[in-house]
JSON list of C-alpha atoms in Angstrom, two decimals:
[
{"chain": "A", "resi": 291, "resn": "MET", "atom": "CA", "xyz": [0.17, 0.05, 0.08]},
{"chain": "A", "resi": 292, "resn": "ILE", "atom": "CA", "xyz": [1.01, 3.72, -0.47]},
{"chain": "A", "resi": 293, "resn": "VAL", "atom": "CA", "xyz": [-0.28, 7.16, 0.20]},
{"chain": "A", "resi": 294, "resn": "ILE", "atom": "CA", "xyz": [-0.35, 9.19, -3.03]},
{"chain": "A", "resi": 295, "resn": "ASP", "atom": "CA", "xyz": [-0.32, 12.77, -2.61]},
{"chain": "A", "resi": 296, "resn": "VAL", "atom": "CA", "xyz": [-1.77, 15.14, -5.12]},
{"chain": "A", "resi": 297, "resn": "ILE", "atom": "CA", "xyz": [-0.60, 19.02, -4.86]},
{"chain": "A", "resi": 298, "resn": "GLN", "atom": "CA", "xyz": [-2.17, 21.71, -6.73]},
{"chain": "A", "resi": 299, "resn": "ASN", "atom": "CA", "xyz": [-3.90, 24.90, -5.94]},
{"chain": "A", "resi": 300, "resn": "SER", "atom": "CA", "xyz": [-7.69, 24.57, -6.48]},
{"chain": "A", "resi": 301, "resn": "LYS", "atom": "CA", "xyz": [-9.94, 23.27, -3.93]},
{"chain": "A", "resi": 302, "resn": "GLU", "atom": "CA", "xyz": [-12.62, 22.62, -6.68]},
{"chain": "A", "resi": 303, "resn": "LEU", "atom": "CA", "xyz": [-10.13, 20.75, -8.56]},
{"chain": "A", "resi": 304, "resn": "ALA", "atom": "CA", "xyz": [-9.35, 18.60, -5.53]},
{"chain": "A", "resi": 305, "resn": "PHE", "atom": "CA", "xyz": [-12.95, 17.70, -5.13]},
{"chain": "A", "resi": 306, "resn": "GLN", "atom": "CA", "xyz": [-13.25, 16.73, -8.84]},
{"chain": "A", "resi": 307, "resn": "ILE", "atom": "CA", "xyz": [-10.12, 14.54, -8.59]},
{"chain": "A", "resi": 308, "resn": "SER", "atom": "CA", "xyz": [-11.67, 12.83, -5.31]},
{"chain": "A", "resi": 309, "resn": "LYS", "atom": "CA", "xyz": [-14.76, 12.05, -7.00]},
{"chain": "A", "resi": 310, "resn": "TYR", "atom": "CA", "xyz": [-13.19, 10.45, -10.03]},
{"chain": "A", "resi": 311, "resn": "LEU", "atom": "CA", "xyz": [-10.59, 8.49, -7.85]},
{"chain": "A", "resi": 312, "resn": "ILE", "atom": "CA", "xyz": [-13.60, 7.13, -5.67]},
{"chain": "A", "resi": 313, "resn": "SER", "atom": "CA", "xyz": [-15.74, 6.13, -8.81]},
{"chain": "A", "resi": 314, "resn": "GLU", "atom": "CA", "xyz": [-12.81, 4.47, -10.37]},
{"chain": "A", "resi": 315, "resn": "LYS", "atom": "CA", "xyz": [-12.15, 2.40, -7.34]},
{"chain": "A", "resi": 316, "resn": "TYR", "atom": "CA", "xyz": [-8.61, 3.99, -6.89]},
{"chain": "A", "resi": 317, "resn": "ALA", "atom": "CA", "xyz": [-9.57, 5.22, -3.35]},
{"chain": "A", "resi": 318, "resn": "LEU", "atom": "CA", "xyz": [-12.21, 4.50, -0.78]},
{"chain": "A", "resi": 319, "resn": "MET", "atom": "CA", "xyz": [-12.03, 8.10, 0.59]},
{"chain": "A", "resi": 320, "resn": "THR", "atom": "CA", "xyz": [-9.59, 11.03, 0.06]},
{"chain": "A", "resi": 321, "resn": "HIS", "atom": "CA", "xyz": [-8.34, 13.77, 2.43]},
{"chain": "A", "resi": 322, "resn": "ILE", "atom": "CA", "xyz": [-8.06, 17.30, 1.25]},
{"chain": "A", "resi": 323, "resn": "ASP", "atom": "CA", "xyz": [-5.78, 19.69, 3.18]},
{"chain": "A", "resi": 324, "resn": "THR", "atom": "CA", "xyz": [-5.09, 23.54, 2.75]},
{"chain": "A", "resi": 325, "resn": "ASN", "atom": "CA", "xyz": [-1.39, 24.11, 2.86]},
{"chain": "A", "resi": 326, "resn": "ARG", "atom": "CA", "xyz": [1.37, 26.72, 2.48]},
{"chain": "A", "resi": 327, "resn": "ILE", "atom": "CA", "xyz": [4.64, 26.10, 0.63]},
{"chain": "A", "resi": 328, "resn": "TYR", "atom": "CA", "xyz": [7.67, 28.23, 1.63]},
{"chain": "A", "resi": 329, "resn": "THR", "atom": "CA", "xyz": [10.16, 29.01, -0.88]},
{"chain": "A", "resi": 330, "resn": "GLY", "atom": "CA", "xyz": [12.31, 31.44, 1.05]},
{"chain": "A", "resi": 331, "resn": "SER", "atom": "CA", "xyz": [11.05, 34.47, -0.90]},
{"chain": "A", "resi": 332, "resn": "ASN", "atom": "CA", "xyz": [7.52, 33.20, -1.56]},
{"chain": "A", "resi": 333, "resn": "GLU", "atom": "CA", "xyz": [4.56, 31.94, 0.36]},
{"chain": "A", "resi": 334, "resn": "ILE", "atom": "CA", "xyz": [2.02, 29.84, -1.74]},
{"chain": "A", "resi": 335, "resn": "GLN", "atom": "CA", "xyz": [-1.06, 28.18, -0.68]},
{"chain": "A", "resi": 336, "resn": "THR", "atom": "CA", "xyz": [-1.68, 24.66, -2.07]},
{"chain": "A", "resi": 337, "resn": "ILE", "atom": "CA", "xyz": [-4.34, 22.15, -2.05]},
{"chain": "A", "resi": 338, "resn": "ARG", "atom": "CA", "xyz": [-3.01, 18.50, -0.72]},
{"chain": "A", "resi": 339, "resn": "LEU", "atom": "CA", "xyz": [-5.39, 15.91, -1.67]},
{"chain": "A", "resi": 340, "resn": "PHE", "atom": "CA", "xyz": [-4.17, 12.42, -0.32]},
{"chain": "A", "resi": 341, "resn": "PHE", "atom": "CA", "xyz": [-5.43, 8.66, -0.01]},
{"chain": "A", "resi": 342, "resn": "VAL", "atom": "CA", "xyz": [-4.23, 5.22, 0.73]},
{"chain": "A", "resi": 343, "resn": "THR", "atom": "CA", "xyz": [-4.23, 2.85, -2.24]},
{"chain": "A", "resi": 344, "resn": "LYS", "atom": "CA", "xyz": [-2.41, -0.17, -3.86]},
{"chain": "A", "resi": 345, "resn": "ALA", "atom": "CA", "xyz": [1.03, 0.48, -4.72]},
{"chain": "A", "resi": 346, "resn": "LEU", "atom": "CA", "xyz": [0.89, -1.28, -8.08]},
{"chain": "A", "resi": 347, "resn": "LEU", "atom": "CA", "xyz": [-1.99, 1.22, -9.22]},
{"chain": "A", "resi": 348, "resn": "PHE", "atom": "CA", "xyz": [0.22, 4.40, -9.14]},
{"chain": "A", "resi": 349, "resn": "ASP", "atom": "CA", "xyz": [1.35, 4.56, -12.72]},
{"chain": "A", "resi": 350, "resn": "VAL", "atom": "CA", "xyz": [-2.41, 4.35, -13.84]},
{"chain": "A", "resi": 351, "resn": "ILE", "atom": "CA", "xyz": [-3.77, 6.85, -11.21]},
{"chain": "A", "resi": 352, "resn": "ASP", "atom": "CA", "xyz": [-0.89, 9.18, -12.09]},
{"chain": "A", "resi": 353, "resn": "ARG", "atom": "CA", "xyz": [-1.34, 9.09, -15.80]},
{"chain": "A", "resi": 354, "resn": "ASP", "atom": "CA", "xyz": [-5.11, 9.23, -15.47]},
{"chain": "A", "resi": 355, "resn": "ILE", "atom": "CA", "xyz": [-4.87, 12.36, -13.18]},
{"chain": "A", "resi": 356, "resn": "LYS", "atom": "CA", "xyz": [-2.45, 14.16, -15.40]},
{"chain": "A", "resi": 357, "resn": "GLU", "atom": "CA", "xyz": [-4.57, 13.53, -18.41]},
{"chain": "A", "resi": 358, "resn": "LYS", "atom": "CA", "xyz": [-8.18, 14.50, -16.91]},
{"chain": "A", "resi": 359, "resn": "PHE", "atom": "CA", "xyz": [-7.15, 17.15, -14.61]},
{"chain": "A", "resi": 360, "resn": "TYR", "atom": "CA", "xyz": [-3.71, 18.72, -15.87]},
{"chain": "A", "resi": 361, "resn": "SER", "atom": "CA", "xyz": [-2.51, 22.12, -14.44]},
{"chain": "A", "resi": 362, "resn": "PRO", "atom": "CA", "xyz": [0.79, 23.36, -14.42]},
{"chain": "A", "resi": 363, "resn": "GLU", "atom": "CA", "xyz": [1.24, 23.31, -10.66]},
{"chain": "A", "resi": 364, "resn": "LEU", "atom": "CA", "xyz": [0.07, 19.58, -10.44]},
{"chain": "A", "resi": 365, "resn": "LEU", "atom": "CA", "xyz": [2.56, 17.72, -8.36]},
{"chain": "A", "resi": 366, "resn": "ILE", "atom": "CA", "xyz": [2.06, 13.66, -7.72]},
{"chain": "A", "resi": 367, "resn": "TYR", "atom": "CA", "xyz": [4.21, 11.57, -5.46]},
{"chain": "A", "resi": 368, "resn": "ALA", "atom": "CA", "xyz": [3.67, 8.53, -3.07]},
{"chain": "A", "resi": 369, "resn": "THR", "atom": "CA", "xyz": [5.16, 7.06, 0.02]},
{"chain": "A", "resi": 370, "resn": "PRO", "atom": "CA", "xyz": [5.02, 3.61, 1.13]},
{"chain": "A", "resi": 371, "resn": "VAL", "atom": "CA", "xyz": [2.86, 2.53, 4.02]},
{"chain": "A", "resi": 372, "resn": "SER", "atom": "CA", "xyz": [4.87, -0.06, 6.23]},
{"chain": "A", "resi": 373, "resn": "HIS", "atom": "CA", "xyz": [2.03, -0.73, 8.55]},
{"chain": "A", "resi": 374, "resn": "ILE", "atom": "CA", "xyz": [-1.72, -0.73, 8.25]},
{"chain": "A", "resi": 375, "resn": "SER", "atom": "CA", "xyz": [-4.49, -2.11, 10.21]},
{"chain": "A", "resi": 376, "resn": "LYS", "atom": "CA", "xyz": [-5.60, -5.54, 9.63]},
{"chain": "A", "resi": 377, "resn": "GLU", "atom": "CA", "xyz": [-9.40, -4.36, 8.91]},
{"chain": "A", "resi": 378, "resn": "PHE", "atom": "CA", "xyz": [-8.57, -1.15, 6.85]},
{"chain": "A", "resi": 379, "resn": "GLY", "atom": "CA", "xyz": [-5.92, -3.14, 4.80]},
{"chain": "A", "resi": 380, "resn": "GLU", "atom": "CA", "xyz": [-8.65, -5.93, 3.88]},
{"chain": "A", "resi": 381, "resn": "LYS", "atom": "CA", "xyz": [-11.17, -3.32, 3.18]},
{"chain": "A", "resi": 382, "resn": "LEU", "atom": "CA", "xyz": [-8.80, -1.82, 0.42]},
{"chain": "A", "resi": 383, "resn": "ARG", "atom": "CA", "xyz": [-7.65, -5.29, -0.86]},
{"chain": "A", "resi": 384, "resn": "LEU", "atom": "CA", "xyz": [-11.58, -6.00, -1.41]},
{"chain": "A", "resi": 385, "resn": "ASN", "atom": "CA", "xyz": [-12.65, -2.67, -2.62]},
{"chain": "A", "resi": 386, "resn": "LEU", "atom": "CA", "xyz": [-9.93, -1.02, -4.92]},
{"chain": "A", "resi": 387, "resn": "LYS", "atom": "CA", "xyz": [-9.68, -1.77, -8.47]},
{"chain": "A", "resi": 388, "resn": "ALA", "atom": "CA", "xyz": [-7.53, -4.99, -8.94]},
{"chain": "A", "resi": 389, "resn": "ALA", "atom": "CA", "xyz": [-3.89, -3.94, -10.21]}
]
């Protein structure tokens, strides 16, 4: 399992992407946060959408999001999940798209 982060700057776009991810069975639920990025000289507000999914789905999800929801600010990356509760892991395995 992995946590995929989708960073961009539109809350509305984050909701659209979330609906798509859930409808395609790439995610059971998503989380949306408002964050700030500091670059030393600038402060930029960003929207972080993140969710737990199967690692083997990353390339498909990355491609689909970039094709359907492209914006110049879009950044997608993932981090591995080393531990997950038995119940949540089983729910993900049973309800997400087969890899």
